[in-house]
Coordinates of C-alpha atoms in Angstrom, one line a residue:
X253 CA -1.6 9.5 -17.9
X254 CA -4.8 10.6 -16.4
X255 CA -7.8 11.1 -19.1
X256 CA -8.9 14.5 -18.6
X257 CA -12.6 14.3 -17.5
X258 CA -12.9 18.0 -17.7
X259 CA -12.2 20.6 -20.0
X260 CA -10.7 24.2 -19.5
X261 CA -10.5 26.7 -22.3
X262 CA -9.0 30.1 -21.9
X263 CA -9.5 32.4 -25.2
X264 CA -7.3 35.4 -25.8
X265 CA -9.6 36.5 -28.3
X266 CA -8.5 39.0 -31.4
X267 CA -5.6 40.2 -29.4
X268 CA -3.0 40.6 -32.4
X269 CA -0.1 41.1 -30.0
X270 CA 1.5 39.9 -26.9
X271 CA 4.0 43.0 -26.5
X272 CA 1.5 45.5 -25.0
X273 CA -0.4 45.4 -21.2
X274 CA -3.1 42.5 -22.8
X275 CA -0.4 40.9 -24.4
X276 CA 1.4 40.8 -21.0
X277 CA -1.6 40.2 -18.6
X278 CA -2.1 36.8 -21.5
X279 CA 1.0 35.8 -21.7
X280 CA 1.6 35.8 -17.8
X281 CA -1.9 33.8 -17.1
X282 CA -1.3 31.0 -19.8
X283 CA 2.6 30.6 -18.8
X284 CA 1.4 30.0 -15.6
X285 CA -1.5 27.5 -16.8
X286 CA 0.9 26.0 -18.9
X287 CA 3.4 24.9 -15.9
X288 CA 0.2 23.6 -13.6
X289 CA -1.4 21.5 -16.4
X290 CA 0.5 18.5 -16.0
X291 CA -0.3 18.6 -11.9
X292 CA -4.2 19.5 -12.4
X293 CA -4.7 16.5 -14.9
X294 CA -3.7 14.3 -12.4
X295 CA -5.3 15.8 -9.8
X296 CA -7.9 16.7 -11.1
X297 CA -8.6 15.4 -14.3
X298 CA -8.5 18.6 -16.3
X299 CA -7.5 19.3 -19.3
X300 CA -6.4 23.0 -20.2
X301 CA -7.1 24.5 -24.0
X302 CA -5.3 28.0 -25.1
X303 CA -7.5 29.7 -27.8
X304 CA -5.7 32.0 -29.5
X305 CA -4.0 32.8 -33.0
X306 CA -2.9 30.0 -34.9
X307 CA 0.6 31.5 -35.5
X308 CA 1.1 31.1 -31.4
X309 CA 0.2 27.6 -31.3
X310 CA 3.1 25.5 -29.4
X311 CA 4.3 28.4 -27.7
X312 CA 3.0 27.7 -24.2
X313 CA 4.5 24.1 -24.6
X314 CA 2.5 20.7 -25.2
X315 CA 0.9 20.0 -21.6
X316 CA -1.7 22.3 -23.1
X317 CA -4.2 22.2 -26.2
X318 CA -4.8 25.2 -28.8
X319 CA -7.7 26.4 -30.5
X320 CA -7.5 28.6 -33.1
X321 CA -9.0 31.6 -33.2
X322 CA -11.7 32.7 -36.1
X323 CA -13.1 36.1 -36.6
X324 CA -16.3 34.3 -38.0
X325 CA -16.6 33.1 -34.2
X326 CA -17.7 36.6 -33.8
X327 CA -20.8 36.4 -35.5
X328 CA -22.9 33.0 -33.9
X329 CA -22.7 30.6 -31.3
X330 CA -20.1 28.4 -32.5
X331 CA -18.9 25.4 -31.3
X332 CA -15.8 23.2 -30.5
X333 CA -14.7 19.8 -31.1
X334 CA -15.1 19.1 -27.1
X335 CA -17.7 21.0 -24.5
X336 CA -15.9 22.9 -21.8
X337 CA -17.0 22.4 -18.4
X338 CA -15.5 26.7 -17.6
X339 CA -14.5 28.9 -20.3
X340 CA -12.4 32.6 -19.5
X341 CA -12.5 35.2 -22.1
X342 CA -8.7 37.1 -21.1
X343 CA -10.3 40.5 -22.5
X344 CA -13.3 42.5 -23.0
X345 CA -12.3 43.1 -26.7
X346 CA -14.5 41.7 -29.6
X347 CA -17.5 39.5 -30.2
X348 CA -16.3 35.8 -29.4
X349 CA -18.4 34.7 -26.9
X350 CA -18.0 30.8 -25.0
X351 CA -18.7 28.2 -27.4
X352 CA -21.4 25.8 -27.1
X353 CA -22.1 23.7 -24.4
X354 CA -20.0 25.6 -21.9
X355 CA -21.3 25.2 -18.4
X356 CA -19.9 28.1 -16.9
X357 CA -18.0 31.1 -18.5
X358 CA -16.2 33.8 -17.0
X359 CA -15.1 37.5 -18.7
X360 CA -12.2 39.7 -17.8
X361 CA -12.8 43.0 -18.1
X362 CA -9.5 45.5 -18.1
X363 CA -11.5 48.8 -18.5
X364 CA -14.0 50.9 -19.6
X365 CA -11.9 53.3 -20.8
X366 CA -14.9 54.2 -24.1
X367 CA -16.7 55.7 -21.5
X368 CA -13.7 58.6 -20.2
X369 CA -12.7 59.4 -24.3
X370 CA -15.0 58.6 -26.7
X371 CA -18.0 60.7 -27.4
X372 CA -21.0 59.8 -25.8
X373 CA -22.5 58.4 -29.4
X374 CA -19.1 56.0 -29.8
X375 CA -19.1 55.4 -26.2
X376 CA -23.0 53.8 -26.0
X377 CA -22.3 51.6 -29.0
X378 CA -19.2 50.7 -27.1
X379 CA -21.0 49.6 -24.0
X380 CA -24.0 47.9 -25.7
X381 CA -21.9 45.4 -27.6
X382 CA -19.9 44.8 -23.9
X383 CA -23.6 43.9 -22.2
X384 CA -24.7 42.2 -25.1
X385 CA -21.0 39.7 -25.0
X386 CA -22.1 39.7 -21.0
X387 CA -25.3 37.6 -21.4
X388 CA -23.2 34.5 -22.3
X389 CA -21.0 34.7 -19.0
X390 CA -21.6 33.5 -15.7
X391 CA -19.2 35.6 -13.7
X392 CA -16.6 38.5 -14.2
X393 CA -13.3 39.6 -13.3
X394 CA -11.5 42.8 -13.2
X395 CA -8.3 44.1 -12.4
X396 CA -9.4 46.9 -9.8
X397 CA -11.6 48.2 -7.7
X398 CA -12.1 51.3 -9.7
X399 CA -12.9 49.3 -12.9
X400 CA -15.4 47.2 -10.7
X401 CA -17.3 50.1 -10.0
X402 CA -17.9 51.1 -13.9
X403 CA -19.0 47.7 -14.9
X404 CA -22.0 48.2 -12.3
X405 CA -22.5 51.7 -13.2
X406 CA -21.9 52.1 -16.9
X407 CA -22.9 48.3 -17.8
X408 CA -25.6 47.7 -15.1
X409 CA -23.9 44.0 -14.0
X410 CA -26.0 42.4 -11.5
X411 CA -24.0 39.1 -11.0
X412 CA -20.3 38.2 -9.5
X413 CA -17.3 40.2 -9.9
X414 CA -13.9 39.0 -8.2
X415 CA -11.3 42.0 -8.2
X416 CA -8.0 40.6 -9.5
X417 CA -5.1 43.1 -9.5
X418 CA -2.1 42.0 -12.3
X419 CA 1.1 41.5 -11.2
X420 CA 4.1 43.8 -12.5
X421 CA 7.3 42.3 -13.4
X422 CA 10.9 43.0 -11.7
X423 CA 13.0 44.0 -14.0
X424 CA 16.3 44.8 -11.6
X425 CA 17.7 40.7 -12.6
X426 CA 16.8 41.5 -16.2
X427 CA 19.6 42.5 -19.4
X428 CA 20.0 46.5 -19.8
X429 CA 20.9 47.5 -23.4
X430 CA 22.0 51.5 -22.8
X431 CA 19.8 53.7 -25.0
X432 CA 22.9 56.0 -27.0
X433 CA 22.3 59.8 -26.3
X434 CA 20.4 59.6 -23.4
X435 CA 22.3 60.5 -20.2
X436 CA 21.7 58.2 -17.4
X437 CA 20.4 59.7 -14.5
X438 CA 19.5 62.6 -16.0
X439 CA 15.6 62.6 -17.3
X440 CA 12.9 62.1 -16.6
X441 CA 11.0 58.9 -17.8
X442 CA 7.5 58.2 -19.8
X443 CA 6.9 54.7 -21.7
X444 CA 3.8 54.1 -23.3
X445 CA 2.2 53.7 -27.0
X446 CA 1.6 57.4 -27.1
X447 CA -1.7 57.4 -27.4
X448 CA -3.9 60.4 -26.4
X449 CA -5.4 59.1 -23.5
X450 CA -1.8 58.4 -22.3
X451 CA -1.9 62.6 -21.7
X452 CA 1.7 63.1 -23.2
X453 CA 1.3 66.5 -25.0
X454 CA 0.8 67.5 -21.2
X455 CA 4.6 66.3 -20.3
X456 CA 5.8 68.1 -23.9
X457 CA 4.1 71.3 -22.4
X458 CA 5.9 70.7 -19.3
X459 CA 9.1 70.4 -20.6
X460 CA 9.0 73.6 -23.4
X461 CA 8.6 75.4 -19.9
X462 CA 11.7 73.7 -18.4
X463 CA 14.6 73.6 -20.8
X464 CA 16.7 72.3 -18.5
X465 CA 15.0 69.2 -17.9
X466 CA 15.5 66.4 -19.5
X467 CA 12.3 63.9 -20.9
X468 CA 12.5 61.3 -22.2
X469 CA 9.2 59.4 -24.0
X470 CA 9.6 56.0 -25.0
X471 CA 7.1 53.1 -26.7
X472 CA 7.0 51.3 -30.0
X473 CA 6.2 53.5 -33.3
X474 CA 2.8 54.3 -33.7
X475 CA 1.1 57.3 -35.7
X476 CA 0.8 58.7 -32.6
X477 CA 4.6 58.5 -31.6
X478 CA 5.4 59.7 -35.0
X479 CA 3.4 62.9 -34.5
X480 CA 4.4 63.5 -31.0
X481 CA 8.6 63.2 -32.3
X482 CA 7.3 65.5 -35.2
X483 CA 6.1 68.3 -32.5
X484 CA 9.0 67.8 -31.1
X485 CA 11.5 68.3 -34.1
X486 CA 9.1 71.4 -35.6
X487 CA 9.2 72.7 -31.9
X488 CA 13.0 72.7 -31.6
X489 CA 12.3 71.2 -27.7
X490 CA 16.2 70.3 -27.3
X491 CA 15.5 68.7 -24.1
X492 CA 12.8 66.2 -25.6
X493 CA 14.2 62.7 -27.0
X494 CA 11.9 60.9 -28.6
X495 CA 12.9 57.0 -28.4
X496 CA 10.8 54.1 -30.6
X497 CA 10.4 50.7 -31.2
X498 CA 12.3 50.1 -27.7
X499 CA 13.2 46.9 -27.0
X500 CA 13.1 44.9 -23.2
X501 CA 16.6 45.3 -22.6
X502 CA 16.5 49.5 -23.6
X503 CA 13.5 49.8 -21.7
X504 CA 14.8 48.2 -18.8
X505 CA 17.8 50.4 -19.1
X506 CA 15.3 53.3 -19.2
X507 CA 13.7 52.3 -15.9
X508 CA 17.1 52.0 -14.0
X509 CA 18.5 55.1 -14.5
X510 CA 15.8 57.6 -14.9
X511 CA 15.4 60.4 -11.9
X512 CA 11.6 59.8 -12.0
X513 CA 8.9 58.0 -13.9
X514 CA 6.2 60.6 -15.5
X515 CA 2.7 59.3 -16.1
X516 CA -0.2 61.6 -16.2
X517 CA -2.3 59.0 -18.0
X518 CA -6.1 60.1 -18.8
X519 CA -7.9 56.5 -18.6
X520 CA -6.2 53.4 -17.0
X521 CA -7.8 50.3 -16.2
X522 CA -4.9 49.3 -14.4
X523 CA -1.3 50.6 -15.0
X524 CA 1.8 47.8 -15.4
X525 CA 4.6 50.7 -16.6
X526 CA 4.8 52.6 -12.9
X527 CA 4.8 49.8 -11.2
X528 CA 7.3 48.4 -13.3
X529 CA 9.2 51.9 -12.5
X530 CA 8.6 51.3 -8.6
X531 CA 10.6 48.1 -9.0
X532 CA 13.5 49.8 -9.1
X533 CA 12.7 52.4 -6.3
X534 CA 11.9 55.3 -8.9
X535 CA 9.7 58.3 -8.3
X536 CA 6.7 58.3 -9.8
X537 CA 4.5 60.5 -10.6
X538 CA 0.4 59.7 -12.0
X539 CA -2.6 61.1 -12.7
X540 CA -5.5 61.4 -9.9
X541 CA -7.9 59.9 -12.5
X542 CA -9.6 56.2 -13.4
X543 CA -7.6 53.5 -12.0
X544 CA -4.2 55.2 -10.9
X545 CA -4.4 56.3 -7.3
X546 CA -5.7 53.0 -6.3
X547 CA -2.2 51.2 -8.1
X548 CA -0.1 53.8 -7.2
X549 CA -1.2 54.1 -3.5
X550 CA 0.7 56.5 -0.9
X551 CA 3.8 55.9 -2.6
X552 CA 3.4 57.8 -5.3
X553 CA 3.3 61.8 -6.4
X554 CA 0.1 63.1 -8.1
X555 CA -0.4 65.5 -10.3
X556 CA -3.3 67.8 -9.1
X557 CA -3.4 69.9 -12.5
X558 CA -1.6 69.4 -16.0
X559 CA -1.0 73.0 -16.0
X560 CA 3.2 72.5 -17.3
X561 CA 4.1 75.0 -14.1
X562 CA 2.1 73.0 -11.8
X563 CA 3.9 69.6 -13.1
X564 CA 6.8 71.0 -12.5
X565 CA 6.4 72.0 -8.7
X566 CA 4.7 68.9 -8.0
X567 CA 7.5 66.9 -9.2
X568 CA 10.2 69.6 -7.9
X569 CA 7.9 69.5 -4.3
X570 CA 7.3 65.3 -4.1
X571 CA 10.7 64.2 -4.9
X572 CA 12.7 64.2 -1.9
X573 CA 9.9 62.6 -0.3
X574 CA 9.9 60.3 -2.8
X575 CA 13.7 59.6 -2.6
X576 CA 13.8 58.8 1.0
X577 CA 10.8 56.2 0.5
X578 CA 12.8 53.8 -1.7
X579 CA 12.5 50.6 0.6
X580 CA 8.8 51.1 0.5
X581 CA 8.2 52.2 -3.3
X582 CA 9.8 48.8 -4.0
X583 CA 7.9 47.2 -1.4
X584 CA 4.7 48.9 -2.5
X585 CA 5.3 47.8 -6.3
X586 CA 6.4 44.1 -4.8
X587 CA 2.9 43.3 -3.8
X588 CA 1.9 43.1 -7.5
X589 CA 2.4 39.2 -8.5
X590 CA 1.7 37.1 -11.4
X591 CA 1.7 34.4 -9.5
X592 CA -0.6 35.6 -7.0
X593 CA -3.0 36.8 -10.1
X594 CA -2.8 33.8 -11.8
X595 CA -3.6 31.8 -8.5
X596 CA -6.6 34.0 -7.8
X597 CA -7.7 32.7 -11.6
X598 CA -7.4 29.4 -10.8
X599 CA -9.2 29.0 -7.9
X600 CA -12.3 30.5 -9.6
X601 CA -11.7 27.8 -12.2
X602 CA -11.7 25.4 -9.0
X603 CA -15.4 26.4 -7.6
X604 CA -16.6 27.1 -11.0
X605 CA -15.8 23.2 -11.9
X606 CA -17.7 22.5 -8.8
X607 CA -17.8 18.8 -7.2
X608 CA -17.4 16.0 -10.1
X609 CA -21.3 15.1 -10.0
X610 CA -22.5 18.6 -10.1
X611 CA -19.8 19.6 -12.6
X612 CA -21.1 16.4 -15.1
X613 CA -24.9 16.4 -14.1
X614 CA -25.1 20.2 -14.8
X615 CA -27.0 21.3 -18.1
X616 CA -25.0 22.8 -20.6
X617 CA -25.7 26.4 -21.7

């Protein structure tokens, strides 16, 4: 074997789960590190170094190192047991910042989603401790161009930013666990955590207004969740369900037979659940706002207003359109690869290692 003669670390930060959209966008980058690592020691005499909660340790296999992650790395310039010649920060969350000695670091930033529903005092504070985390990296990354275009504005970035959209999994190979009570083909679809920003009192108001439409809203349990089933329980909404703590197999059952995907979402940095919707050829309908026009491109409705009539003719007005255009929904949502992501990340590991000479002659930060 090869002894690596330079050093890769990829730090997922704080991130306490890899169930949600970071947990997915992490899980898909280091899975694909994981299976190259053996072919870029060879080639290139790298080693790879996942740093990230201890309790995930081994679970990318053991052609990779692990690094465990520290709160206290928040709070000064620490340092590991080896220098890294490039260091990648997976999210914008937190205070970790490259340790010392890296040569050249690069940042992902999934949003600035502070900015659209904090208040303005929440929202500075927010974006101060983002540039202040920026002055230890070289270069950053972002998922669209949307995003790309707050980080100049609201952060006032001067230096590199490569646009990197995620992929989106296809679910149609995957195990469907039916979700009792729900009748297939029948509702209409919303999966997300719930939160405000995810704009689902709008689709409530929408369906008190249009009893004889199914909805279905679906995520893990959250306060938020718990509320929102509360409304609809003191509401009597008949034609609301309510489903929580979903699992893969439900979900994907969820997908596959809804009559459309609902997803008037307030702030999105990107947006994996309707493209995981497209997947299966599914209307779906978004939000004109942050980041969701440019994912869901002409295959998709939009909702012009969140007025619950107006919801209701656009979805009642877009659908047949949106039935016929099956072939290209899926081919639309078929674009967005983890592979072709986690390529893109690699090759700007590739340049930022730069030639062996410059890589080892350069001065560490």
């Amino acid at each position: 074997m090869t002894p690596p003669r330079h050093r890769i670390g990829i730090s997922l930060g704080m991130i306490d789960s890899l169930s949600d959209g970071l947990g997915e966008f992490s899980t898909q980058v280091c899975e694909h590190v994981a299976r190259v690592a053996p072919a870029w020691r060879e080639q290139h005499g790298v080693q790879f170094h996942l740093h990230m909660p201890a309790r995930w340790h081994g679970r990318f296999g053991d052609q990779v190192g692990y690094l465990a992650t520290r709160k206290l790395q928040g709070y000064w310039h620490w340092q590991g047991l080896e220098r890294f010649d490039v260091w990648h920060g997976l999210n914008q969350l937190g205070r970790i910042i490259p340790p010392l000695g890296t040569r050249q670091a690069l940042l992902t930033i999934h949003d600035l989603n502070p900015v659209y529903h904090d208040a303005e005092p929440a929202a500075r504070k927010a974006l101060d401790k983002l540039r202040r985390r920026l002055r230890h990296f070289d270069e950053v990354t972002t998922l669209t161009h949307h995003v790309e275009g707050d980080i100049r504005r609201h952060l006032g970035w001067t230096g590199p930013i490569s646009v990197i959209p995620n992929g989106a999994r296809d679910l149609n190979t995957h195990a469907q666990d039916a979700v009792p009570g729900i009748l297939p083909g029948r509702y209409l679809l919303h999966l997300s955590r719930m939160a405000k920003s995810k704009n689902p009192q709008s689709l409530v108001e929408m369906a008190a207004l249009w009893p004889q439409q199914a909805l279905v809203l679906a995520g893990p349990r959250t306060g938020d969740s718990d509320r929102l089933a509360a409304q609809v329980r003191e509401r009597g909404l008949a034609n609301v369900t309510v489903v929580q703590e979903v699992s893969d197999a439900q979900k994907t059952w969820l997908y596959a037979h809804c009559q459309a995907f609902v997803f008037p979402s307030l702030t999105e940095g990107f947006g994996l659940p309707p493209l995981e919707a497209m997947h299966f050829g599914k209307p779906v309908f978004l939000s004109r706002l942050t980041s969701l026009p440019e994912v869901g491109g002409p295959h998709a409705g939009y909702f012009d207003s969140f007025e619950p009539a107006a919801m209701r003719r656009t979805i009642e007005t877009d659908t047949p359109r949106l039935l016929r255009e099956g072939l290209a929904i899926r081919a639309h949502a078929a674009q967005f690869r983890w592979d072709r992501a986690a390529e893109a990340y690699l090759a700007i590991y590739r340049r930022l290692l730069g030639p062996v000479d410059a890589a080892v002659s350069a001065a560490p930060r």
